[in-house]
Tab-separated table of C-alpha atoms in Angstrom:
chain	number	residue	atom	x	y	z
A	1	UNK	CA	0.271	-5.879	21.699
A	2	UNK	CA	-1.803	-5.098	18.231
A	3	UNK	CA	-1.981	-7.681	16.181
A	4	UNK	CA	-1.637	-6.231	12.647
A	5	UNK	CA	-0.184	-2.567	12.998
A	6	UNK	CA	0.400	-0.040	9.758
A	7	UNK	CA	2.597	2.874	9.978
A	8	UNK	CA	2.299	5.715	9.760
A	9	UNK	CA	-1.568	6.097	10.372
A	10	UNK	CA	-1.624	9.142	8.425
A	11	UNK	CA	0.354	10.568	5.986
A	12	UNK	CA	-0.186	13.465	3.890
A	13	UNK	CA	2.211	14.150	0.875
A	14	UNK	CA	2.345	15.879	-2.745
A	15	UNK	CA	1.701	14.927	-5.776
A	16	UNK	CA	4.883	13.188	-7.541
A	17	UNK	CA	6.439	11.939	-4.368
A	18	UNK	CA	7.224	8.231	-3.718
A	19	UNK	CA	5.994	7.092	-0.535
A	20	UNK	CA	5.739	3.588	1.914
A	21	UNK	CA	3.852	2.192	4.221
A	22	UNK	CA	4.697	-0.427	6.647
A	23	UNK	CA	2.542	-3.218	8.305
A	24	UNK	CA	3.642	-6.137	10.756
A	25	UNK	CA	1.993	-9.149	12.193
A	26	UNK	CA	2.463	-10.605	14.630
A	27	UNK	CA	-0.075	-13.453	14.698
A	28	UNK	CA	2.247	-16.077	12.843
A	29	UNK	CA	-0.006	-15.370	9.966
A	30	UNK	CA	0.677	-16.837	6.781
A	31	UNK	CA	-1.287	-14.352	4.511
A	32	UNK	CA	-1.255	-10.781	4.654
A	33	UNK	CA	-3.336	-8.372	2.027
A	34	UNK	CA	-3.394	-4.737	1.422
A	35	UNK	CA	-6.938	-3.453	1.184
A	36	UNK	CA	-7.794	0.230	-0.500
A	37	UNK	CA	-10.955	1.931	1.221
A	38	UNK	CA	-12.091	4.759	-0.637
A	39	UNK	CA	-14.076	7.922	0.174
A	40	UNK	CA	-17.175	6.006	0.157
A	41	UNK	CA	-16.011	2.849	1.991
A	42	UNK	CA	-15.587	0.278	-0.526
A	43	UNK	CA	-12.917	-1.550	0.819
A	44	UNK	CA	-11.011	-3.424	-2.489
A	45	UNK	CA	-8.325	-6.204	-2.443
A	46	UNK	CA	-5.309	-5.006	-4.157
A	47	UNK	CA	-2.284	-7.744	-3.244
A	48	UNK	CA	-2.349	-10.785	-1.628
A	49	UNK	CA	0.914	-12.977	-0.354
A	50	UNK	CA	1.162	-15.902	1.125
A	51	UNK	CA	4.280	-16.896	2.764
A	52	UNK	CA	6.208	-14.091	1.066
A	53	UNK	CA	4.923	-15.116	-2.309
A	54	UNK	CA	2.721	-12.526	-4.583
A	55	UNK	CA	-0.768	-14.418	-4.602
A	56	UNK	CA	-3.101	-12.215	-6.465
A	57	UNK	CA	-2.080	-8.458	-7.945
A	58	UNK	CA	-5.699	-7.107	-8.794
A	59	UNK	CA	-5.825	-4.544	-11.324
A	60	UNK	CA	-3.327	-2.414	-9.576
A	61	UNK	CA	-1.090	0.466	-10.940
A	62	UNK	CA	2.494	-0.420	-11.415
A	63	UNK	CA	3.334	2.554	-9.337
A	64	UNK	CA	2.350	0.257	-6.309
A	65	UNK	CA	4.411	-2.210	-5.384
A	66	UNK	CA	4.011	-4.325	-2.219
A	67	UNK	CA	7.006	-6.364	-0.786
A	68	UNK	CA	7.540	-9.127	1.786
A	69	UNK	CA	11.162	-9.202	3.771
A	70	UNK	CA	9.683	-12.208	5.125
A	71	UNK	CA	5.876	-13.672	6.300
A	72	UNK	CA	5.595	-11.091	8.933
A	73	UNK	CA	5.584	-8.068	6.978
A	74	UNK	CA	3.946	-7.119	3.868
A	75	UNK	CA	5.269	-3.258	2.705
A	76	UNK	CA	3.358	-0.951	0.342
A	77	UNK	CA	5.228	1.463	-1.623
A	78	UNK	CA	4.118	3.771	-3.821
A	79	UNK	CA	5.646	5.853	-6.854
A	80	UNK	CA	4.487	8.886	-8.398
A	81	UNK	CA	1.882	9.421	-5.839
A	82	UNK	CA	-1.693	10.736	-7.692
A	83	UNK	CA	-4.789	12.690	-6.092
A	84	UNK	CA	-6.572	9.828	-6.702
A	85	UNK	CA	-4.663	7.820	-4.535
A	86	UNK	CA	-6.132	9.431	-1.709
A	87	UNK	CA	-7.652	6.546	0.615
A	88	UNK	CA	-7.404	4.849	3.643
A	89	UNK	CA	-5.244	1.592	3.071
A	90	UNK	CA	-5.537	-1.295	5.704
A	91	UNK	CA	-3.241	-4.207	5.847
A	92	UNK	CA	-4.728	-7.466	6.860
A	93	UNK	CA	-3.531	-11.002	7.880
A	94	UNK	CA	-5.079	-14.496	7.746
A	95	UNK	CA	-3.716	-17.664	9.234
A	96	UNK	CA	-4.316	-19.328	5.815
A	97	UNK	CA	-5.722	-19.435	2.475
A	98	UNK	CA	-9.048	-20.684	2.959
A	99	UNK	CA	-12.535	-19.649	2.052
A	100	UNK	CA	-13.649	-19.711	5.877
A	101	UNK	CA	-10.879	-17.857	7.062
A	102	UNK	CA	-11.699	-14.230	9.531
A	103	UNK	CA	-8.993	-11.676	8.301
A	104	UNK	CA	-6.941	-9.303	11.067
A	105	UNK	CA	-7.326	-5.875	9.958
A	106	UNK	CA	-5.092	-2.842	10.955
A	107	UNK	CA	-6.225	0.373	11.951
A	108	UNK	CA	-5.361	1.973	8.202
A	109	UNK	CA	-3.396	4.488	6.562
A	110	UNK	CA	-5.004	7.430	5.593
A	111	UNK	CA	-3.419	8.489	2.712
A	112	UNK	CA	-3.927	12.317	1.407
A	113	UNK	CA	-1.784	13.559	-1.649
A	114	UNK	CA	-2.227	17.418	-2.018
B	1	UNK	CA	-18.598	-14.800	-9.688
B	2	UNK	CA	-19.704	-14.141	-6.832
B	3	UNK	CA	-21.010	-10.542	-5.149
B	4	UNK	CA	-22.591	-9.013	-2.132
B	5	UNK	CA	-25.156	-6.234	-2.293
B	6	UNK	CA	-26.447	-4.692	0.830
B	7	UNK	CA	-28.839	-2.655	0.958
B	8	UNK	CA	-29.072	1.051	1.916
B	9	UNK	CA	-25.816	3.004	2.752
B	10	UNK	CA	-27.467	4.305	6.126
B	11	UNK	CA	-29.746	2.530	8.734
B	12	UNK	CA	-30.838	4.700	12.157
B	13	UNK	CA	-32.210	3.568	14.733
B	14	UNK	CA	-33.362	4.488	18.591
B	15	UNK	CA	-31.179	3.472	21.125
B	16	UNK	CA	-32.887	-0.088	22.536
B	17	UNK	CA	-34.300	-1.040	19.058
B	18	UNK	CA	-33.983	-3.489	16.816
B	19	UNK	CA	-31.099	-3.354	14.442
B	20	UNK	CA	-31.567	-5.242	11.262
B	21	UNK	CA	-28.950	-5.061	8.468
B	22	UNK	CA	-29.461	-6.271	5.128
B	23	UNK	CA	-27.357	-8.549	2.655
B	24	UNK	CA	-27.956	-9.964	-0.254
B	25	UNK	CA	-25.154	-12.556	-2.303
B	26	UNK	CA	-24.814	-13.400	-5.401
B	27	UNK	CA	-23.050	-17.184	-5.744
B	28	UNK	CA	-23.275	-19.860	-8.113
B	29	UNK	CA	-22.099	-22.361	-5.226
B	30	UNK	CA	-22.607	-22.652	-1.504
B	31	UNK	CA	-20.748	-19.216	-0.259
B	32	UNK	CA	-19.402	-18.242	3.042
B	33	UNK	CA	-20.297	-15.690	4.306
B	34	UNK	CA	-18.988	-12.753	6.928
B	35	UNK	CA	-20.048	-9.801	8.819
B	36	UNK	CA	-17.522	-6.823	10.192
B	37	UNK	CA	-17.966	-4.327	11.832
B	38	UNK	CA	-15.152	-1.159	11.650
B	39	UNK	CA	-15.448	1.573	14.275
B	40	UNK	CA	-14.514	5.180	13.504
B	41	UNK	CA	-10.400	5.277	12.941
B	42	UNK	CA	-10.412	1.647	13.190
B	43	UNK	CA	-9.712	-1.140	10.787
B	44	UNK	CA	-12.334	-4.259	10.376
B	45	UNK	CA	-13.087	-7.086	12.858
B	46	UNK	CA	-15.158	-9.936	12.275
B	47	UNK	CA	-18.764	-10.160	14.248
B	48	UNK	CA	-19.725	-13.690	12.938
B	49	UNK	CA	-19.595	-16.072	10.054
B	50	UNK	CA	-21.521	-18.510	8.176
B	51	UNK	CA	-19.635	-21.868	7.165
B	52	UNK	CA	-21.371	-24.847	7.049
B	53	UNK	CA	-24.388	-26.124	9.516
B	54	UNK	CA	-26.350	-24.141	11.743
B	55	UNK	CA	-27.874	-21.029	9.417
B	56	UNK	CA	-28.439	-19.069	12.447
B	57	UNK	CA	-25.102	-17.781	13.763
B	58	UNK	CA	-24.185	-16.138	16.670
B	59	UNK	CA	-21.564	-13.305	16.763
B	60	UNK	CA	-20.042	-11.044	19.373
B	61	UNK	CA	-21.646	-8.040	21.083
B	62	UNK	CA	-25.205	-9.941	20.642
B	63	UNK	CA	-25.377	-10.028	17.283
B	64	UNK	CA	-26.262	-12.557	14.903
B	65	UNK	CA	-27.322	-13.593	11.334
B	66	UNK	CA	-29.298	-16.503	9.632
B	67	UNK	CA	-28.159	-17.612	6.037
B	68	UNK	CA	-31.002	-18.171	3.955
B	69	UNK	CA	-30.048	-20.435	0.709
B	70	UNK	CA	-33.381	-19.244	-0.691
B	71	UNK	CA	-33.377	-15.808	-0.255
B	72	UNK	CA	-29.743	-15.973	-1.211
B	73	UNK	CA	-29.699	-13.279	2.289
B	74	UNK	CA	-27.503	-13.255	5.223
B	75	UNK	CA	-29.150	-10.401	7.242
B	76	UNK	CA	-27.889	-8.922	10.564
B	77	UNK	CA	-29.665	-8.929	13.629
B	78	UNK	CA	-29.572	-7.415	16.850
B	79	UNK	CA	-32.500	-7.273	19.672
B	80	UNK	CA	-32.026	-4.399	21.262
B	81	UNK	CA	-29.382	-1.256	19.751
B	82	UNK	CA	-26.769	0.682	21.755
B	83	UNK	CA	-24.700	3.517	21.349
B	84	UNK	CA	-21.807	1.771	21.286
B	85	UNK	CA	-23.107	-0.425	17.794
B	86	UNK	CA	-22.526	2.766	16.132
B	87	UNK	CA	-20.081	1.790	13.328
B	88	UNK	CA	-19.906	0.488	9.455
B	89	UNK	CA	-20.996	-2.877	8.932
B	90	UNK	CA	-19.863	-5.191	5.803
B	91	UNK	CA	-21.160	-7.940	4.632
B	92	UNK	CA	-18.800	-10.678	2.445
B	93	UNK	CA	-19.082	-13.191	0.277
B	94	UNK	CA	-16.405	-16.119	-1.135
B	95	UNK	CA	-16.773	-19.117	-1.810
B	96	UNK	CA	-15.282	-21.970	-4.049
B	97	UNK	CA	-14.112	-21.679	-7.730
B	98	UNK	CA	-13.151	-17.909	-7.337
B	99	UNK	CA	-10.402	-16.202	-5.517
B	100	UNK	CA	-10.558	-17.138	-2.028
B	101	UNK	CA	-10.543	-14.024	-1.071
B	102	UNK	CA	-13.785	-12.487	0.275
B	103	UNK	CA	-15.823	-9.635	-1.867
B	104	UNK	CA	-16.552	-7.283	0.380
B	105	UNK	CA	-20.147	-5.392	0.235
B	106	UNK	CA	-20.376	-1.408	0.323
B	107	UNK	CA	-21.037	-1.063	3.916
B	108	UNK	CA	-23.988	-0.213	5.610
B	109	UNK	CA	-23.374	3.055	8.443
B	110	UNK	CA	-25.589	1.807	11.682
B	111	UNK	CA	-26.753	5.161	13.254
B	112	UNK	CA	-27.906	4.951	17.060
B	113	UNK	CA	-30.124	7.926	18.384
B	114	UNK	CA	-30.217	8.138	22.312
């Protein structure tokens, strides 16, 4: 059973299009984050929710837009797809909000717009 | 504000030598601080962390790391490489008074030659 799992795992799409991408936990996690790893892997916090609630929103586009159905899934969609949002996107889950805490990591998204 | 700097983007070594990863925080309190290690097509997993106490600490796959408050470092160590510690390895920092999320460093790429 994987822990934190992200589909789909890749995804290729055009310019303009509105796309999602989906991530579970099942850990009984409290926190989950979405995590942008660029071409040069510097991996940078975009949202963070805790128990459904938005947390932190770093300087994010409005065209992304995460949302939580409940504490076990934290959904990234995406309007008006760019090039630049080509990346790899990892969801990630902690058991709480706390400096000390090890974050779950998916396996990523890798996310080309053509 | 707190940061993480580690130092060179590559690091190669022979299989069977020593592996030594640097990192280098920036803090104005007592941080905590994290290695991970991501293997090709695979999202982050933690190898150790630093709390409180002991400032050596001992991770999985024979790693390990000693925090040193006056070097403001938190290098990685490993005795003897293998072809199988092939991977990216980040370094993070948080620590009170900021977000509590970590700040991830730019990755280091551990290259093991047979």
């Amino acid at each position: 059973d994987t822990a934190v799992s992200q589909t789909p795992k890749y995804l290729v799409t055009q310019m303009g299009n509105d796309k999602s991408i989906k991530c579970e936990q099942n850990l009984g996690h409290d926190t989950m984050y979405w995590y942008k790893q660029d071409s040069k892997k510097f991996l940078k916090i975009m949202f963070s929710y805790n128990n459904k609630e938005l947390i932190i929103n770093e300087t994010v586009p409005n065209r992304f837009s995460p949302k939580s159905p409940d504490k076990a899934h934290l959904n990234l969609h995406i309007n008006s797809l760019e090039l630049g949002d080509s990346a790899v996107y990892f969801c990630a889950s902690s058991q709480e909000r706390g400096l000390d805490t090890e974050a779950f990591f998916g396996q990523g998204t890798r996310l080309t717009v053509v | 504000a707190q940061s993480v700097t580690q130092l060179g983007s590559h690091v190669s070594v022979s299989e069977g030598a020593l592996v030594l990863l640097r990192c280098n925080y920036s803090s104005s309190v007592p941080p905590y601080l994290f290695w991970y290690v991501q293997y090709p097509n695979q999202g982050l997993q933690l190898l150790l962390k630093y709390t409180t106490g002991a400032t050596l600490v001992k991770g999985i796959n024979g790693f390990e790391a000693e925090f040193k408050k006056s070097e403001t470092s938190f290098h990685l160590t490993k005795p003897s490489a293998h072809m199988s510690d092939a991977a990216e390895y980040f370094c993070a920092v948080s620590s009170p008074g900021g977000s509590y999320i970590p700040t991830f460093g730019r990755g280091t790429s551990l290259i093991v030659h047979p």
